Coordinates of C-alpha atoms and ligand atoms in Angstrom, one line a residue:
X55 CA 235.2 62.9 -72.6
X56 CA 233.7 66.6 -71.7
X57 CA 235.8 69.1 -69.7
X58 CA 234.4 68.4 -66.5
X59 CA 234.4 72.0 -64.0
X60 CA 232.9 71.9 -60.4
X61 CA 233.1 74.7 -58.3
X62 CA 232.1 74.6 -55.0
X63 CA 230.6 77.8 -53.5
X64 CA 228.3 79.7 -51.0
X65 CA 226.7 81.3 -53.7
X66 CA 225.9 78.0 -56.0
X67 CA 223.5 80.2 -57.9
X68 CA 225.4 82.5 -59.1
X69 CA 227.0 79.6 -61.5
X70 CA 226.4 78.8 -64.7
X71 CA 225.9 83.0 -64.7
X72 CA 227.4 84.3 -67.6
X73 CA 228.7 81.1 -68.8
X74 CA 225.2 80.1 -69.9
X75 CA 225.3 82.6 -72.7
X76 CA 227.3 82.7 -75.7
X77 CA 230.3 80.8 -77.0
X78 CA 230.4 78.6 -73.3
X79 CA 226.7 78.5 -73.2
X80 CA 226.3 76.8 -76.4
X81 CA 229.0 74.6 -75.4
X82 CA 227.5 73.6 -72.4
X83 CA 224.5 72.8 -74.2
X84 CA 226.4 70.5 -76.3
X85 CA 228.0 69.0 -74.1
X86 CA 231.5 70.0 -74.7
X87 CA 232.2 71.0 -71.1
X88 CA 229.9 70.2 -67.7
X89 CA 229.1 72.4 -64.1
X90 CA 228.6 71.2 -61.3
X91 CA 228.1 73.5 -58.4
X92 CA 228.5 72.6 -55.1
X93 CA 227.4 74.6 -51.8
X94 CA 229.9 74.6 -49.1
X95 CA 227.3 74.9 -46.8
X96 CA 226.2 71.2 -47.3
X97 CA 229.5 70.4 -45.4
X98 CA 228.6 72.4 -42.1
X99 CA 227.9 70.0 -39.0
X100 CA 226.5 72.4 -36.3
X101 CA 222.9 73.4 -36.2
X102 CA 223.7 76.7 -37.2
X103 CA 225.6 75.8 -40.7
X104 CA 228.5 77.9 -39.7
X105 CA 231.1 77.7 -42.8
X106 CA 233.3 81.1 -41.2
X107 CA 234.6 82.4 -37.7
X108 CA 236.5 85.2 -36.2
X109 CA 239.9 85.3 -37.5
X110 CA 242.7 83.9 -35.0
X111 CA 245.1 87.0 -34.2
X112 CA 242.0 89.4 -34.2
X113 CA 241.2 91.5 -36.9
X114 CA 238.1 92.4 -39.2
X115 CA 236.5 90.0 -41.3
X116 CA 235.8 86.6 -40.9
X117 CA 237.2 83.3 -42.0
X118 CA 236.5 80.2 -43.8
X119 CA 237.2 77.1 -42.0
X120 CA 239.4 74.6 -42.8
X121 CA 237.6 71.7 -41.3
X122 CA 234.2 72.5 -43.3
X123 CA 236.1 73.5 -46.4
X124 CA 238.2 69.8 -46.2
X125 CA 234.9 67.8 -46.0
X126 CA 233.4 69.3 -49.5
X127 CA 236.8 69.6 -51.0
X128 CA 237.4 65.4 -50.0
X129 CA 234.0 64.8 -51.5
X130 CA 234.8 66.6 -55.1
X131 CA 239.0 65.3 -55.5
X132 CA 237.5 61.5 -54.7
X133 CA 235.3 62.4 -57.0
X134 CA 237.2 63.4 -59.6
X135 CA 240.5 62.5 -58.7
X136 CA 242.6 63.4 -62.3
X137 CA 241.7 66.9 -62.5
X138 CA 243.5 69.7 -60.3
X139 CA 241.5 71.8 -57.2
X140 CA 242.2 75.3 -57.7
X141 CA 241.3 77.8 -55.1
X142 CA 240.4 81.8 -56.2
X143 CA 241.9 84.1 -54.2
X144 CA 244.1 87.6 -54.0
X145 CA 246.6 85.6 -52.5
X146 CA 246.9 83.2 -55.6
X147 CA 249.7 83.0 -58.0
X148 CA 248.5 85.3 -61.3
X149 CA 246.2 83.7 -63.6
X150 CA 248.5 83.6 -66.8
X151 CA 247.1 82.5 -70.5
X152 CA 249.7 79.5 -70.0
X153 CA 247.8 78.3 -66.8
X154 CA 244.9 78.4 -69.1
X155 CA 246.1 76.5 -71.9
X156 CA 247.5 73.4 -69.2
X157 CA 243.9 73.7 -67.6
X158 CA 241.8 73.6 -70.7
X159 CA 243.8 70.4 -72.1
X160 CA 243.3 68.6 -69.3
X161 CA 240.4 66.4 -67.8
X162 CA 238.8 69.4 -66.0
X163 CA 239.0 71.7 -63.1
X164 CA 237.6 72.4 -59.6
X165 CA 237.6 75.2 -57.9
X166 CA 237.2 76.5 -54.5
X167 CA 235.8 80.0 -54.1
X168 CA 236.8 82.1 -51.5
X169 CA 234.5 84.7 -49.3
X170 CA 234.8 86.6 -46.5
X171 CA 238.1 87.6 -45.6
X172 CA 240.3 84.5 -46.7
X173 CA 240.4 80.6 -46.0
X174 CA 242.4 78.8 -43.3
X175 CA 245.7 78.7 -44.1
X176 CA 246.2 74.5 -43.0
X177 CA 243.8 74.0 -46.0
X178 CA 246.2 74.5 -48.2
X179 CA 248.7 72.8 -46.5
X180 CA 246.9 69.9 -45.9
X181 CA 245.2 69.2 -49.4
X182 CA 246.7 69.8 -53.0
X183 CA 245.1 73.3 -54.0
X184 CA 246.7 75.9 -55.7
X185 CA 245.8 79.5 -54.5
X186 CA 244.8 81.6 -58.5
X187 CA 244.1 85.5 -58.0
X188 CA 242.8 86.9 -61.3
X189 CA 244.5 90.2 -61.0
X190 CA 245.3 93.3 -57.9
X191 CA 242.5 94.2 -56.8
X192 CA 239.9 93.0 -54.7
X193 CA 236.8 90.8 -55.5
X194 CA 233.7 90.1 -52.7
X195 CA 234.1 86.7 -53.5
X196 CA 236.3 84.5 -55.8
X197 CA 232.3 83.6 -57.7
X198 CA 233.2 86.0 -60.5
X199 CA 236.9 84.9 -60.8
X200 CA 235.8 81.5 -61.1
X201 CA 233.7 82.5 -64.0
X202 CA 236.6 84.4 -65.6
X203 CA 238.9 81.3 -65.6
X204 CA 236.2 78.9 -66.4
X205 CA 235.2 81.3 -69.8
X206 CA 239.2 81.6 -70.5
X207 CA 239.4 77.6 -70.5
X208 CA 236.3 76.7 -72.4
X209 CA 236.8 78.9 -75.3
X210 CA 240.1 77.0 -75.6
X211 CA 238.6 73.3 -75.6
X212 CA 238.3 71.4 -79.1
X213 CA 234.8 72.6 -80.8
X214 CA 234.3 75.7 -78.9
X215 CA 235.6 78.6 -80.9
X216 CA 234.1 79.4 -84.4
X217 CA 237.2 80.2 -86.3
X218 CA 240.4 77.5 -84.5
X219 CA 243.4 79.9 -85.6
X220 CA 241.7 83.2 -83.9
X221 CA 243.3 82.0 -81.2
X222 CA 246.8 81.5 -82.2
X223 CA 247.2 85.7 -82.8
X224 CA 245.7 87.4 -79.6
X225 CA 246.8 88.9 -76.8
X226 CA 249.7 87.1 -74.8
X227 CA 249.8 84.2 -76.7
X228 CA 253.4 85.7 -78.4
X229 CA 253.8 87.7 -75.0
X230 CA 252.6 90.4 -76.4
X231 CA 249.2 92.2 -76.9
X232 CA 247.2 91.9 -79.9
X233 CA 247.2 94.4 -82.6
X234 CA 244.7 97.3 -82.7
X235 CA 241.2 96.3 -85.3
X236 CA 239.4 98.2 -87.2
X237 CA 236.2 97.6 -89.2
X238 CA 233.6 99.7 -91.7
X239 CA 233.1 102.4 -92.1
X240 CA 236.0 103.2 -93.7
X241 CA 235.7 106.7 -92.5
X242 CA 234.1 107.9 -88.8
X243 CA 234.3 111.0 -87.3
X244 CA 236.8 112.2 -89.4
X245 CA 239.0 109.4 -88.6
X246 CA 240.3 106.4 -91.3
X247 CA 241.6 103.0 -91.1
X248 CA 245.5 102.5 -91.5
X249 CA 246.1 102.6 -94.6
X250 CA 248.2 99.6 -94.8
X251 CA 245.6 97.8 -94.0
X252 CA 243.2 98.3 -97.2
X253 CA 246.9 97.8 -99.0
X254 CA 246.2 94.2 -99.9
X255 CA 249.9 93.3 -98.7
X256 CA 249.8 90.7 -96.5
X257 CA 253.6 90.9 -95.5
X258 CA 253.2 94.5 -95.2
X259 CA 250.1 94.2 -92.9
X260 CA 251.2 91.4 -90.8
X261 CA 254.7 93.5 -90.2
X262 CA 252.6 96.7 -89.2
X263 CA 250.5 94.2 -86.9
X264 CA 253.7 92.9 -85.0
X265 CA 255.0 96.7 -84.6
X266 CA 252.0 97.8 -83.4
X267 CA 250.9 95.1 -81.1
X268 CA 255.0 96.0 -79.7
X269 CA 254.1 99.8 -79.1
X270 CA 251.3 98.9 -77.7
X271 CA 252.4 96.0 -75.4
X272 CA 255.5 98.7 -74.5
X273 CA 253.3 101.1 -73.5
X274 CA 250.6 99.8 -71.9
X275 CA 252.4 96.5 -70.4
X276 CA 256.2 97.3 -69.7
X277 CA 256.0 94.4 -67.4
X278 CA 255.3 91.6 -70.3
X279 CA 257.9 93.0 -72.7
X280 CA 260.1 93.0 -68.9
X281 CA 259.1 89.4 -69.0
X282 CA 259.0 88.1 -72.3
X283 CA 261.4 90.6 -74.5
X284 CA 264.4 88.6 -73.7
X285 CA 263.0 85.3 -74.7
X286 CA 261.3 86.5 -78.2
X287 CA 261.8 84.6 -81.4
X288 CA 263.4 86.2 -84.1
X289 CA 261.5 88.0 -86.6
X290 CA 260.9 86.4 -89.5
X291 CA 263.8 87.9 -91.5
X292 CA 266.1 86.9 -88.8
X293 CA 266.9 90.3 -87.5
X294 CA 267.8 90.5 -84.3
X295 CA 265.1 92.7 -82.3
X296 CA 266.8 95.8 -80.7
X297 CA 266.2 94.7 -77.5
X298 CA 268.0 91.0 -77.3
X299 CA 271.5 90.9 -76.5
Ligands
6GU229 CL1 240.6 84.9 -57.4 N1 239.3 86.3 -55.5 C1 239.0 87.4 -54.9 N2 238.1 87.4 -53.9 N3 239.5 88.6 -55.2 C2 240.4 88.6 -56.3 C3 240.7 87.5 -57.0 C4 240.2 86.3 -56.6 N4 241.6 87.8 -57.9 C5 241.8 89.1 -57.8 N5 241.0 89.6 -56.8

């Protein structure tokens, strides 16, 4: 059976977007994975559509409402009733490469996207959906993080991705960040590849990899190695790393 993803949305056009292209287009056009959009607005029942009022407390902005939001969430979880509702929002729990991998081996997905400036709080109280922010800072809508998860998901299911261990070495699948690459020309601007890396030595390279893709992650990510240092495996050799107890 294909990966099944709904989303439902105010902006139902704005989906497949990007996913129509490339490595998930193809695979939508073979039928690895399936969209289905939904427009919230279908759900409205006054003669003005309304899907957002004037948040309760005061305040700017305006909210989405839980009784319109419940109607087209019911439809899509009867619908598809062995695949988890996830809602995009700054408030969610942080998308994580692990939350990716449980999605992508799993039936499928929905996903409710967020606008304006949140959703009713008894939603999510009231119906099994788990709140997924992409990152700190602030989107105009959930739309494009809804994209993002989707893409991180489908390049994961069976058939999708060209070569199947490129995806076994990237970034955060050891907790770490991937190495640094390099292609021709050998030389550019004045500037070579490693070395190490036209050596032929596999052990050699694969070592320089793992200390670089460390530096980096150290660097740049102090919070995965926070994270993750204390539970890395043991190199190879069976050295301890520095940094375990
Ligand atoms: Cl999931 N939605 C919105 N609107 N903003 C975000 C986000 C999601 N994740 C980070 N910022």
């Amino acid at each position: 059976m294909a990966f099944a993803a709904t989303v439902l949305t105010l902006y139902p056009e704005m989906f497949p977007g990007p996913l129509g292209q490339s490595l998930a287009g193809r695979a939508l056009a073979d039928g690895i994975w399936s969209l289905e959009a939904v427009q919230i607005r279908d759900f409205a029942t006054d003669k003005h559509r309304s899907v957002d009022d004037t948040p309760a407390g005061g305040g700017a902005g305006m909210v989405m409402r839980a009784d319109v939001l419940a109607s087209a969430v019911d439809l899509v979880l009867e619908r598809q009733r062995d695949a988890p509702m996830l809602a995009m929002t700054p408030r969610g729990e942080p998308l994580t490469q692990g939350l990716v991998r449980e999605i992508a081996s799993g039936p499928g997905i929905s996903i409710l996207c967020g606008r304006f400036e949140g959703i009713d709080e008894r939603l999510f109280e009231a119906r099994p959906i788990r709140p997924v922010s992409i990152g700190d800072y602030v989107l105009s809508g959930g739309e494009t993080a809804a994209i993002a998860l989707l893409d991180a998901c489908v390049r994961l299911l069976p058939g999708v991705m060209g070569a199947p261990s490129s995806g076994e070495e990237e970034s955060f699948e050891a907790g770490l960040l991937e190495y640094p690459h390099y292609t021709r020309p050998y030389e550019w601007e004045g500037r070579r590849i490693p070395e190490v890396l036209r050596s032929g030595d596999h052990a050699k390279i694969a070592a320089w990899r793992k200390q670089m893709a460390e530096a980096d992650t150290r660097s740049r990510r102090p919070d995965l190695i926070e994270r993750h240092g204390g539970a890395r495996r043991r190199s190879p050799s069976g050295a301890q790393r520095e940094d375990e107890g």
